[in-house]
PDB file of C-alpha atoms in Angstrom:
ATOM      1  CA  UNK A  10     -14.439   6.248 131.518  1.00  0.00           C
ATOM      2  CA  UNK A  11     -16.947   7.927 129.192  1.00  0.00           C
ATOM      3  CA  UNK A  12     -16.005   8.967 125.692  1.00  0.00           C
ATOM      4  CA  UNK A  13     -15.316  12.692 125.244  1.00  0.00           C
ATOM      5  CA  UNK A  14     -17.306  13.001 121.992  1.00  0.00           C
ATOM      6  CA  UNK A  15     -20.982  12.212 121.712  1.00  0.00           C
ATOM      7  CA  UNK A  16     -22.867  10.778 118.758  1.00  0.00           C
ATOM      8  CA  UNK A  17     -24.404  14.230 118.187  1.00  0.00           C
ATOM      9  CA  UNK A  18     -20.936  15.628 117.474  1.00  0.00           C
ATOM     10  CA  UNK A  19     -20.772  13.673 114.206  1.00  0.00           C
ATOM     11  CA  UNK A  20     -22.576  14.625 110.978  1.00  0.00           C
ATOM     12  CA  UNK A  21     -22.897  13.006 107.564  1.00  0.00           C
ATOM     13  CA  UNK A  22     -21.279  14.674 104.560  1.00  0.00           C
ATOM     14  CA  UNK A  23     -23.895  15.938 102.058  1.00  0.00           C
ATOM     15  CA  UNK A  24     -21.698  14.831  99.134  1.00  0.00           C
ATOM     16  CA  UNK A  25     -21.177  11.273 100.345  1.00  0.00           C
ATOM     17  CA  UNK A  26     -23.379   9.922 103.154  1.00  0.00           C
ATOM     18  CA  UNK A  27     -20.703   7.322 103.973  1.00  0.00           C
ATOM     19  CA  UNK A  28     -18.450  10.143 105.200  1.00  0.00           C
ATOM     20  CA  UNK A  29     -19.170  10.666 108.902  1.00  0.00           C
ATOM     21  CA  UNK A  30     -17.250  13.721 110.164  1.00  0.00           C
ATOM     22  CA  UNK A  31     -16.894  15.583 113.468  1.00  0.00           C
ATOM     23  CA  UNK A  32     -19.070  18.701 113.386  1.00  0.00           C
ATOM     24  CA  UNK A  33     -16.087  20.981 114.039  1.00  0.00           C
ATOM     25  CA  UNK A  34     -14.183  19.558 111.039  1.00  0.00           C
ATOM     26  CA  UNK A  35     -17.125  19.604 108.605  1.00  0.00           C
ATOM     27  CA  UNK A  36     -16.155  22.884 106.895  1.00  0.00           C
ATOM     28  CA  UNK A  37     -12.676  21.622 106.060  1.00  0.00           C
ATOM     29  CA  UNK A  38     -14.074  18.283 104.886  1.00  0.00           C
ATOM     30  CA  UNK A  39     -16.661  19.958 102.630  1.00  0.00           C
ATOM     31  CA  UNK A  40     -13.967  21.968 100.852  1.00  0.00           C
ATOM     32  CA  UNK A  41     -12.041  18.796 100.021  1.00  0.00           C
ATOM     33  CA  UNK A  42     -15.056  16.619  99.310  1.00  0.00           C
ATOM     34  CA  UNK A  43     -16.675  19.196  96.988  1.00  0.00           C
ATOM     35  CA  UNK A  44     -13.560  19.108  94.775  1.00  0.00           C
ATOM     36  CA  UNK A  45     -13.781  15.327  94.517  1.00  0.00           C
ATOM     37  CA  UNK A  46     -17.549  15.181  93.980  1.00  0.00           C
ATOM     38  CA  UNK A  47     -18.779  14.243  90.541  1.00  0.00           C
ATOM     39  CA  UNK A  48     -20.355  16.923  88.316  1.00  0.00           C
ATOM     40  CA  UNK A  49     -23.730  15.179  88.738  1.00  0.00           C
ATOM     41  CA  UNK A  50     -23.653  15.823  92.464  1.00  0.00           C
ATOM     42  CA  UNK A  51     -23.229  19.646  92.417  1.00  0.00           C
ATOM     43  CA  UNK A  52     -24.710  21.097  95.582  1.00  0.00           C
ATOM     44  CA  UNK A  53     -25.554  24.718  96.328  1.00  0.00           C
ATOM     45  CA  UNK A  54     -24.536  26.423  99.556  1.00  0.00           C
ATOM     46  CA  UNK A  55     -27.053  27.890 101.985  1.00  0.00           C
ATOM     47  CA  UNK A  56     -26.665  31.704 102.193  1.00  0.00           C
ATOM     48  CA  UNK A  57     -26.943  31.551 106.004  1.00  0.00           C
ATOM     49  CA  UNK A  58     -24.491  28.720 106.771  1.00  0.00           C
ATOM     50  CA  UNK A  59     -21.792  27.445 104.422  1.00  0.00           C
ATOM     51  CA  UNK A  60     -21.988  23.956 105.940  1.00  0.00           C
ATOM     52  CA  UNK A  61     -25.553  23.535 104.672  1.00  0.00           C
ATOM     53  CA  UNK A  62     -25.349  22.059 101.143  1.00  0.00           C
ATOM     54  CA  UNK A  63     -28.402  21.066  99.066  1.00  0.00           C
ATOM     55  CA  UNK A  64     -29.465  20.608  95.460  1.00  0.00           C
ATOM     56  CA  UNK A  65     -31.449  23.468  93.870  1.00  0.00           C
ATOM     57  CA  UNK A  66     -34.936  22.196  94.820  1.00  0.00           C
ATOM     58  CA  UNK A  67     -34.074  21.327  98.405  1.00  0.00           C
ATOM     59  CA  UNK A  68     -32.210  24.611  98.895  1.00  0.00           C
ATOM     60  CA  UNK A  69     -35.352  26.715  98.335  1.00  0.00           C
ATOM     61  CA  UNK A  70     -37.225  24.724 100.995  1.00  0.00           C
ATOM     62  CA  UNK A  71     -34.242  24.818 103.358  1.00  0.00           C
ATOM     63  CA  UNK A  72     -33.867  28.608 103.124  1.00  0.00           C
ATOM     64  CA  UNK A  73     -37.398  29.015 104.528  1.00  0.00           C
ATOM     65  CA  UNK A  74     -36.667  26.874 107.599  1.00  0.00           C
ATOM     66  CA  UNK A  75     -32.911  27.323 108.127  1.00  0.00           C
ATOM     67  CA  UNK A  76     -32.170  27.814 111.854  1.00  0.00           C
ATOM     68  CA  UNK A  77     -29.309  30.197 111.022  1.00  0.00           C
ATOM     69  CA  UNK A  78     -31.753  32.485 109.196  1.00  0.00           C
ATOM     70  CA  UNK A  79     -33.740  33.070 112.366  1.00  0.00           C
ATOM     71  CA  UNK A  80     -30.648  34.154 114.299  1.00  0.00           C
ATOM     72  CA  UNK A  81     -29.550  36.503 111.511  1.00  0.00           C
ATOM     73  CA  UNK A  82     -33.023  38.063 111.310  1.00  0.00           C
ATOM     74  CA  UNK A  83     -33.017  38.626 115.080  1.00  0.00           C
ATOM     75  CA  UNK A  84     -29.612  40.278 114.776  1.00  0.00           C
ATOM     76  CA  UNK A  85     -30.888  42.567 112.012  1.00  0.00           C
ATOM     77  CA  UNK A  86     -33.996  43.488 114.012  1.00  0.00           C
ATOM     78  CA  UNK A  87     -31.941  44.577 117.024  1.00  0.00           C
ATOM     79  CA  UNK A  88     -31.259  47.886 115.282  1.00  0.00           C
ATOM     80  CA  UNK A  89     -34.957  48.366 114.560  1.00  0.00           C
ATOM     81  CA  UNK A  90     -36.175  47.691 118.096  1.00  0.00           C
ATOM     82  CA  UNK A  91     -37.126  50.703 120.228  1.00  0.00           C
ATOM     83  CA  UNK A  92     -34.555  52.023 122.637  1.00  0.00           C
ATOM     84  CA  UNK A  93     -34.782  50.928 126.260  1.00  0.00           C
ATOM     85  CA  UNK A  94     -36.076  53.566 128.674  1.00  0.00           C
ATOM     86  CA  UNK A  95     -33.483  55.463 130.671  1.00  0.00           C
ATOM     87  CA  UNK A  96     -32.750  54.034 134.136  1.00  0.00           C
ATOM     88  CA  UNK A  97     -34.518  55.513 137.135  1.00  0.00           C
ATOM     89  CA  UNK A  98     -33.090  58.707 138.591  1.00  0.00           C
ATOM     90  CA  UNK A  99     -30.274  58.261 141.050  1.00  0.00           C
ATOM     91  CA  UNK A 100     -30.994  58.743 144.728  1.00  0.00           C
ATOM     92  CA  UNK A 101     -28.800  61.197 146.601  1.00  0.00           C
ATOM     93  CA  UNK A 102     -27.964  60.141 150.130  1.00  0.00           C
ATOM     94  CA  UNK A 103     -27.257  62.910 152.621  1.00  0.00           C
ATOM     95  CA  UNK A 104     -24.080  62.472 154.631  1.00  0.00           C
ATOM     96  CA  UNK A 105     -22.354  64.688 157.178  1.00  0.00           C
ATOM     97  CA  UNK A 106     -18.884  63.457 156.184  1.00  0.00           C
ATOM     98  CA  UNK A 107     -17.046  65.585 153.607  1.00  0.00           C
ATOM     99  CA  UNK A 108     -13.615  64.379 152.544  1.00  0.00           C
ATOM    100  CA  UNK A 109     -12.896  67.621 150.700  1.00  0.00           C
ATOM    101  CA  UNK A 110     -12.923  69.569 153.980  1.00  0.00           C
ATOM    102  CA  UNK A 111     -10.385  67.279 155.714  1.00  0.00           C
ATOM    103  CA  UNK A 112      -6.997  68.860 156.612  1.00  0.00           C
ATOM    104  CA  UNK A 113      -4.074  68.295 154.295  1.00  0.00           C
ATOM    105  CA  UNK A 114      -1.796  65.490 155.416  1.00  0.00           C
ATOM    106  CA  UNK A 115       1.726  65.014 154.037  1.00  0.00           C
ATOM    107  CA  UNK A 116       2.367  61.989 151.853  1.00  0.00           C
ATOM    108  CA  UNK A 117       3.653  58.892 153.613  1.00  0.00           C
ATOM    109  CA  UNK A 118       7.333  58.231 152.931  1.00  0.00           C
ATOM    110  CA  UNK A 119       8.293  54.729 154.105  1.00  0.00           C
ATOM    111  CA  UNK A 120      12.051  55.400 153.842  1.00  0.00           C
ATOM    112  CA  UNK A 121      11.808  58.462 156.095  1.00  0.00           C
ATOM    113  CA  UNK A 122       9.667  56.540 158.593  1.00  0.00           C
ATOM    114  CA  UNK A 123      12.176  53.667 158.731  1.00  0.00           C
ATOM    115  CA  UNK A 124      15.072  56.105 159.301  1.00  0.00           C
ATOM    116  CA  UNK A 125      13.288  57.818 162.199  1.00  0.00           C
ATOM    117  CA  UNK A 126      12.029  54.659 163.949  1.00  0.00           C
ATOM    118  CA  UNK A 127      13.496  51.334 165.047  1.00  0.00           C
ATOM    119  CA  UNK A 128      12.936  49.443 161.817  1.00  0.00           C
ATOM    120  CA  UNK A 129      15.505  47.075 160.344  1.00  0.00           C
ATOM    121  CA  UNK A 130      16.378  48.186 156.807  1.00  0.00           C
ATOM    122  CA  UNK A 131      18.091  46.248 154.051  1.00  0.00           C
ATOM    123  CA  UNK A 132      16.776  47.878 150.874  1.00  0.00           C
ATOM    124  CA  UNK A 133      19.256  49.212 148.366  1.00  0.00           C
ATOM    125  CA  UNK A 134      21.962  46.727 149.349  1.00  0.00           C
ATOM    126  CA  UNK A 135      21.343  44.135 146.660  1.00  0.00           C
ATOM    127  CA  UNK A 136      24.249  44.060 144.233  1.00  0.00           C
ATOM    128  CA  UNK A 137      26.454  46.271 146.415  1.00  0.00           C
ATOM    129  CA  UNK A 138      30.013  45.360 147.334  1.00  0.00           C
ATOM    130  CA  UNK A 139      30.858  43.620 150.589  1.00  0.00           C
ATOM    131  CA  UNK A 140      32.411  46.768 152.088  1.00  0.00           C
ATOM    132  CA  UNK A 141      29.294  48.866 151.341  1.00  0.00           C
ATOM    133  CA  UNK A 142      27.050  46.274 153.003  1.00  0.00           C
ATOM    134  CA  UNK A 143      29.408  46.082 156.035  1.00  0.00           C
ATOM    135  CA  UNK A 144      29.407  49.888 156.420  1.00  0.00           C
ATOM    136  CA  UNK A 145      25.589  50.002 156.148  1.00  0.00           C
ATOM    137  CA  UNK A 146      25.181  47.376 158.885  1.00  0.00           C
ATOM    138  CA  UNK A 147      27.592  49.269 161.154  1.00  0.00           C
ATOM    139  CA  UNK A 148      25.705  52.504 160.536  1.00  0.00           C
ATOM    140  CA  UNK A 149      22.404  50.722 161.346  1.00  0.00           C
ATOM    141  CA  UNK A 150      23.853  49.406 164.661  1.00  0.00           C
ATOM    142  CA  UNK A 151      24.874  52.979 165.622  1.00  0.00           C
ATOM    143  CA  UNK A 152      21.428  54.296 164.674  1.00  0.00           C
ATOM    144  CA  UNK A 153      19.725  51.655 166.829  1.00  0.00           C
ATOM    145  CA  UNK A 154      22.051  52.372 169.752  1.00  0.00           C
ATOM    146  CA  UNK A 155      21.179  56.094 169.585  1.00  0.00           C
ATOM    147  CA  UNK A 156      17.402  55.477 169.404  1.00  0.00           C
ATOM    148  CA  UNK A 157      17.287  53.192 172.444  1.00  0.00           C
TER     149      UNK A 157
END
């Protein structure tokens, strides 16, 4: 069975290269590791991604090539891009059928339909006493006898 994490999922801590951390846990690790780092090893944070930590000289070079910068610039330029043209006009399709001119039909009432036709009913009996259920069944037998 293959391992669930790949080698690419691990990154080295910028404070201590011996610390190899899962990429998803790097932010939490950096908070702890930065507290324990010596004063000589003070690193500055990239303005585009807080997980990118460099010394002052390397930070200036990193800012120019940071991959997060490109995505933020694209996001900012979305507002400046010209609006997309309106979609093509809608086509109207001629049809002889007009549902507004159909005759009014009464609303379907399933209870009324069941009372008028030979349909076995049992709704409304849940939770009723034994005598109520017995009377309902007797009434249903009479109704069926009359309809047949």
